Amino acid sequence: MRQYSARELREATSIRRGVTEKSPPLATDAMVMKLMVTSFVHQRWRETLRLLHTYTLFHSIVLAACSASFQVSGFVPHQRDVLIRHVSCHHLTFRPIKQRRGSLHAKQENFNEVSQANDRRGISTEKLMSAQRVMGVLSAAAWILISVTALSYHPDPKFADCTLRHNVLTMSQAFAFQLPVGYATISALSSPDSTNISSTVRRRLNLAVAVASMWLASSTAFASKFAFGYDLYTWKLKAFASGIHATNGLLALFAWRRSFDTNKMTIASCASRVIRGTIGSLWSIGPSKPCSDPDSPQLISNNNASIWGLCTAGLLWFTILPIVSPYPLATVPTILGKRLSRPASAFTFLSAVCAFCLKESAESGAEDDENQMSRLRKGLMIGSALHLLLLMLKLIGVDGGGLLLPGRGLWEVYPAMLAVPFATASSIIVHALVCFAAL
């Protein structure tokens, strides 16, 4: 026999009282039962309509985003009328600067030829940039929603009494470095004057955005695998955020593939190009012509390249560290605890690629990329400066006490950061070096 809730019993009692005053006693039970069944059916119907409306809205957004991505990505039948040379994804750094500048200009001309050929096939560069701009904004909104949901409270009972001040500082830590770096990358790819950026830098940034977006989509869809068992998101938020990040990653991947002759780039050739380019980039992190003499003009000309190469190595190391390390070492450098430290590695990887692009630009001396390199430089500088500012505030003791202010807040609410002092100090040095190189 069905058990009625207290609310249903109260409604039935109030209905029965009203009916008793106006109806015969024999008809009261039947009318009360009819009203209860009608109310139950209407309530379930309204809930079903709300769920259908939410699903339809999300489905239409994802379909529209995917349709726009496929339209601007060039997945339509093409004519085989364009032949271009195979362009290596990484130019050798041991050639003279003038020769390398000529190589960069030749690559830019090849890239422009492919872009014009794609435009003749019906693919508009402006539409692609607009789509990347829109998806970048949606990805930032998805990251903000995920961060607020995960960091607005602490699921561990040991930290259940954390104050609002602590939660605000933690959420700010999730925005300070990640949003400026993401904005700088998308801005460099989608700004109106980004057509001057070299093909190598554009392809490298698009691949970085694709990898970072897919990592964010996976960390949202399978939250418990990335957050040490915590699963704090509803299925609606998971579907929205993972769908947005995945669409952004596919769009960046299509933009990368669009820079080649799409009739000739097969899946095998794309995979081979990515592998060769990745290995070549890893071997090229160091400066092409290092010099230890501080009075040498050669050192002065390659000084920024050496610093950006060191920043690239440090940021790349702190990208891998949270993924392969256990708690509490996995919380460095983002200081976002178990809930978001591993997902935030996507932005650390994005910053490492930006630093490598700045290192390559400093070595080549290309002037056409100066505007876009300035965007990347400012994004890294602002993000690292804000990250260091929040970290210094926590160490000083604004969250209940610390090294300078009275109280035990630093030791009580940030035990993971203090448990690995060497890694924490190394992350501070790397971010400070990024700020120094960007000046």
mmCIF file with all atom_site columns, C-alpha atoms in Angstrom, residues 153-246:
data_model
loop_
_atom_site.group_PDB
_atom_site.id
_atom_site.type_symbol
_atom_site.label_atom_id
_atom_site.label_alt_id
_atom_site.label_comp_id
_atom_site.label_asym_id
_atom_site.label_entity_id
_atom_site.label_seq_id
_atom_site.pdbx_PDB_ins_code
_atom_site.Cartn_x
_atom_site.Cartn_y
_atom_site.Cartn_z
_atom_site.occupancy
_atom_site.B_iso_or_equiv
_atom_site.pdbx_formal_charge
_atom_site.auth_seq_id
_atom_site.auth_comp_id
_atom_site.auth_asym_id
_atom_site.auth_atom_id
_atom_site.pdbx_PDB_model_num
ATOM 1  C CA . TYR A 1 153 ? 32.178 24.988 -0.031  1.00 0.00 ? 153 TYR A CA 1
ATOM 2  C CA . HIS A 1 154 ? 34.487 22.236 1.196   1.00 0.00 ? 154 HIS A CA 1
ATOM 3  C CA . PRO A 1 155 ? 33.155 18.654 1.103   1.00 0.00 ? 155 PRO A CA 1
ATOM 4  C CA . ASP A 1 156 ? 35.688 17.434 3.686   1.00 0.00 ? 156 ASP A CA 1
ATOM 5  C CA . PRO A 1 157 ? 34.116 17.572 7.187   1.00 0.00 ? 157 PRO A CA 1
ATOM 6  C CA . LYS A 1 158 ? 37.504 18.585 8.587   1.00 0.00 ? 158 LYS A CA 1
ATOM 7  C CA . PHE A 1 159 ? 37.222 21.900 6.686   1.00 0.00 ? 159 PHE A CA 1
ATOM 8  C CA . ALA A 1 160 ? 33.447 22.269 6.933   1.00 0.00 ? 160 ALA A CA 1
ATOM 9  C CA . ASP A 1 161 ? 33.745 25.401 9.075   1.00 0.00 ? 161 ASP A CA 1
ATOM 10 C CA . CYS A 1 162 ? 35.831 27.367 6.523   1.00 0.00 ? 162 CYS A CA 1
ATOM 11 C CA . THR A 1 163 ? 34.790 30.982 6.323   1.00 0.00 ? 163 THR A CA 1
ATOM 12 C CA . LEU A 1 164 ? 33.450 32.835 3.291   1.00 0.00 ? 164 LEU A CA 1
ATOM 13 C CA . ARG A 1 165 ? 36.777 34.668 3.114   1.00 0.00 ? 165 ARG A CA 1
ATOM 14 C CA . HIS A 1 166 ? 38.608 31.382 2.572   1.00 0.00 ? 166 HIS A CA 1
ATOM 15 C CA . ASN A 1 167 ? 36.187 30.273 -0.154  1.00 0.00 ? 167 ASN A CA 1
ATOM 16 C CA . VAL A 1 168 ? 36.483 33.609 -1.957  1.00 0.00 ? 168 VAL A CA 1
ATOM 17 C CA . LEU A 1 169 ? 40.287 33.445 -1.879  1.00 0.00 ? 169 LEU A CA 1
ATOM 18 C CA . THR A 1 170 ? 40.235 29.883 -3.230  1.00 0.00 ? 170 THR A CA 1
ATOM 19 C CA . MET A 1 171 ? 37.836 30.772 -6.045  1.00 0.00 ? 171 MET A CA 1
ATOM 20 C CA . SER A 1 172 ? 39.961 33.808 -6.897  1.00 0.00 ? 172 SER A CA 1
ATOM 21 C CA . GLN A 1 173 ? 42.964 31.495 -7.174  1.00 0.00 ? 173 GLN A CA 1
ATOM 22 C CA . ALA A 1 174 ? 41.052 29.535 -9.823  1.00 0.00 ? 174 ALA A CA 1
ATOM 23 C CA . PHE A 1 175 ? 40.465 32.701 -11.895 1.00 0.00 ? 175 PHE A CA 1
ATOM 24 C CA . ALA A 1 176 ? 43.652 34.753 -11.379 1.00 0.00 ? 176 ALA A CA 1
ATOM 25 C CA . PHE A 1 177 ? 46.003 32.794 -13.632 1.00 0.00 ? 177 PHE A CA 1
ATOM 26 C CA . GLN A 1 178 ? 43.625 30.745 -15.768 1.00 0.00 ? 178 GLN A CA 1
ATOM 27 C CA . LEU A 1 179 ? 41.401 33.464 -17.229 1.00 0.00 ? 179 LEU A CA 1
ATOM 28 C CA . PRO A 1 180 ? 44.166 35.880 -18.365 1.00 0.00 ? 180 PRO A CA 1
ATOM 29 C CA . VAL A 1 181 ? 46.112 33.060 -20.036 1.00 0.00 ? 181 VAL A CA 1
ATOM 30 C CA . GLY A 1 182 ? 43.009 31.728 -21.777 1.00 0.00 ? 182 GLY A CA 1
ATOM 31 C CA . TYR A 1 183 ? 41.971 35.198 -22.904 1.00 0.00 ? 183 TYR A CA 1
ATOM 32 C CA . ALA A 1 184 ? 45.440 35.979 -24.276 1.00 0.00 ? 184 ALA A CA 1
ATOM 33 C CA . THR A 1 185 ? 45.531 32.740 -26.281 1.00 0.00 ? 185 THR A CA 1
ATOM 34 C CA . ILE A 1 186 ? 42.057 33.089 -27.799 1.00 0.00 ? 186 ILE A CA 1
ATOM 35 C CA . SER A 1 187 ? 42.672 36.781 -28.453 1.00 0.00 ? 187 SER A CA 1
ATOM 36 C CA . ALA A 1 188 ? 45.892 35.999 -30.314 1.00 0.00 ? 188 ALA A CA 1
ATOM 37 C CA . LEU A 1 189 ? 44.026 33.514 -32.508 1.00 0.00 ? 189 LEU A CA 1
ATOM 38 C CA . SER A 1 190 ? 40.784 35.402 -33.139 1.00 0.00 ? 190 SER A CA 1
ATOM 39 C CA . SER A 1 191 ? 41.674 39.095 -33.210 1.00 0.00 ? 191 SER A CA 1
ATOM 40 C CA . PRO A 1 192 ? 41.199 40.930 -36.554 1.00 0.00 ? 192 PRO A CA 1
ATOM 41 C CA . ASP A 1 193 ? 44.943 41.504 -36.936 1.00 0.00 ? 193 ASP A CA 1
ATOM 42 C CA . SER A 1 194 ? 45.861 37.898 -36.150 1.00 0.00 ? 194 SER A CA 1
ATOM 43 C CA . THR A 1 195 ? 46.248 37.196 -39.882 1.00 0.00 ? 195 THR A CA 1
ATOM 44 C CA . ASN A 1 196 ? 49.805 38.528 -39.508 1.00 0.00 ? 196 ASN A CA 1
ATOM 45 C CA . ILE A 1 197 ? 50.739 35.794 -37.049 1.00 0.00 ? 197 ILE A CA 1
ATOM 46 C CA . SER A 1 198 ? 53.009 33.144 -38.544 1.00 0.00 ? 198 SER A CA 1
ATOM 47 C CA . SER A 1 199 ? 51.592 29.775 -39.519 1.00 0.00 ? 199 SER A CA 1
ATOM 48 C CA . THR A 1 200 ? 53.835 27.914 -37.057 1.00 0.00 ? 200 THR A CA 1
ATOM 49 C CA . VAL A 1 201 ? 52.649 29.942 -34.059 1.00 0.00 ? 201 VAL A CA 1
ATOM 50 C CA . ARG A 1 202 ? 49.008 29.702 -35.127 1.00 0.00 ? 202 ARG A CA 1
ATOM 51 C CA . ARG A 1 203 ? 49.177 25.930 -35.505 1.00 0.00 ? 203 ARG A CA 1
ATOM 52 C CA . ARG A 1 204 ? 50.984 25.528 -32.197 1.00 0.00 ? 204 ARG A CA 1
ATOM 53 C CA . LEU A 1 205 ? 48.408 27.620 -30.316 1.00 0.00 ? 205 LEU A CA 1
ATOM 54 C CA . ASN A 1 206 ? 45.469 25.823 -31.934 1.00 0.00 ? 206 ASN A CA 1
ATOM 55 C CA . LEU A 1 207 ? 46.869 22.451 -30.921 1.00 0.00 ? 207 LEU A CA 1
ATOM 56 C CA . ALA A 1 208 ? 47.427 23.716 -27.366 1.00 0.00 ? 208 ALA A CA 1
ATOM 57 C CA . VAL A 1 209 ? 43.832 24.969 -27.139 1.00 0.00 ? 209 VAL A CA 1
ATOM 58 C CA . ALA A 1 210 ? 42.573 21.614 -28.462 1.00 0.00 ? 210 ALA A CA 1
ATOM 59 C CA . VAL A 1 211 ? 44.545 19.601 -25.893 1.00 0.00 ? 211 VAL A CA 1
ATOM 60 C CA . ALA A 1 212 ? 43.607 21.907 -23.002 1.00 0.00 ? 212 ALA A CA 1
ATOM 61 C CA . SER A 1 213 ? 39.904 21.902 -23.955 1.00 0.00 ? 213 SER A CA 1
ATOM 62 C CA . MET A 1 214 ? 39.736 18.121 -24.217 1.00 0.00 ? 214 MET A CA 1
ATOM 63 C CA . TRP A 1 215 ? 41.431 17.813 -20.829 1.00 0.00 ? 215 TRP A CA 1
ATOM 64 C CA . LEU A 1 216 ? 38.885 20.188 -19.283 1.00 0.00 ? 216 LEU A CA 1
ATOM 65 C CA . ALA A 1 217 ? 36.001 18.304 -20.914 1.00 0.00 ? 217 ALA A CA 1
ATOM 66 C CA . SER A 1 218 ? 37.278 14.977 -19.568 1.00 0.00 ? 218 SER A CA 1
ATOM 67 C CA . SER A 1 219 ? 37.879 16.374 -16.075 1.00 0.00 ? 219 SER A CA 1
ATOM 68 C CA . THR A 1 220 ? 34.290 17.645 -15.968 1.00 0.00 ? 220 THR A CA 1
ATOM 69 C CA . ALA A 1 221 ? 32.598 14.546 -17.372 1.00 0.00 ? 221 ALA A CA 1
ATOM 70 C CA . PHE A 1 222 ? 34.625 12.176 -15.152 1.00 0.00 ? 222 PHE A CA 1
ATOM 71 C CA . ALA A 1 223 ? 35.060 14.434 -12.147 1.00 0.00 ? 223 ALA A CA 1
ATOM 72 C CA . SER A 1 224 ? 35.726 11.710 -9.587  1.00 0.00 ? 224 SER A CA 1
ATOM 73 C CA . LYS A 1 225 ? 38.708 10.417 -11.616 1.00 0.00 ? 225 LYS A CA 1
ATOM 74 C CA . PHE A 1 226 ? 40.371 13.844 -11.624 1.00 0.00 ? 226 PHE A CA 1
ATOM 75 C CA . ALA A 1 227 ? 39.374 15.100 -8.158  1.00 0.00 ? 227 ALA A CA 1
ATOM 76 C CA . PHE A 1 228 ? 40.518 12.268 -5.853  1.00 0.00 ? 228 PHE A CA 1
ATOM 77 C CA . GLY A 1 229 ? 37.010 10.791 -5.631  1.00 0.00 ? 229 GLY A CA 1
ATOM 78 C CA . TYR A 1 230 ? 35.032 14.035 -5.298  1.00 0.00 ? 230 TYR A CA 1
ATOM 79 C CA . ASP A 1 231 ? 32.037 14.383 -7.640  1.00 0.00 ? 231 ASP A CA 1
ATOM 80 C CA . LEU A 1 232 ? 30.425 17.738 -6.903  1.00 0.00 ? 232 LEU A CA 1
ATOM 81 C CA . TYR A 1 233 ? 28.647 18.553 -10.193 1.00 0.00 ? 233 TYR A CA 1
ATOM 82 C CA . THR A 1 234 ? 25.104 17.842 -11.337 1.00 0.00 ? 234 THR A CA 1
ATOM 83 C CA . TRP A 1 235 ? 24.561 16.003 -14.600 1.00 0.00 ? 235 TRP A CA 1
ATOM 84 C CA . LYS A 1 236 ? 23.257 19.195 -16.195 1.00 0.00 ? 236 LYS A CA 1
ATOM 85 C CA . LEU A 1 237 ? 26.435 21.098 -15.336 1.00 0.00 ? 237 LEU A CA 1
ATOM 86 C CA . LYS A 1 238 ? 28.577 18.185 -16.516 1.00 0.00 ? 238 LYS A CA 1
ATOM 87 C CA . ALA A 1 239 ? 26.762 18.040 -19.845 1.00 0.00 ? 239 ALA A CA 1
ATOM 88 C CA . PHE A 1 240 ? 26.953 21.796 -20.388 1.00 0.00 ? 240 PHE A CA 1
ATOM 89 C CA . ALA A 1 241 ? 30.604 22.308 -19.386 1.00 0.00 ? 241 ALA A CA 1
ATOM 90 C CA . SER A 1 242 ? 32.006 19.177 -21.041 1.00 0.00 ? 242 SER A CA 1
ATOM 91 C CA . GLY A 1 243 ? 30.026 19.896 -24.224 1.00 0.00 ? 243 GLY A CA 1
ATOM 92 C CA . ILE A 1 244 ? 31.347 23.459 -24.421 1.00 0.00 ? 244 ILE A CA 1
ATOM 93 C CA . HIS A 1 245 ? 34.964 22.440 -23.787 1.00 0.00 ? 245 HIS A CA 1
ATOM 94 C CA . ALA A 1 246 ? 34.786 19.545 -26.257 1.00 0.00 ? 246 ALA A CA 1
#
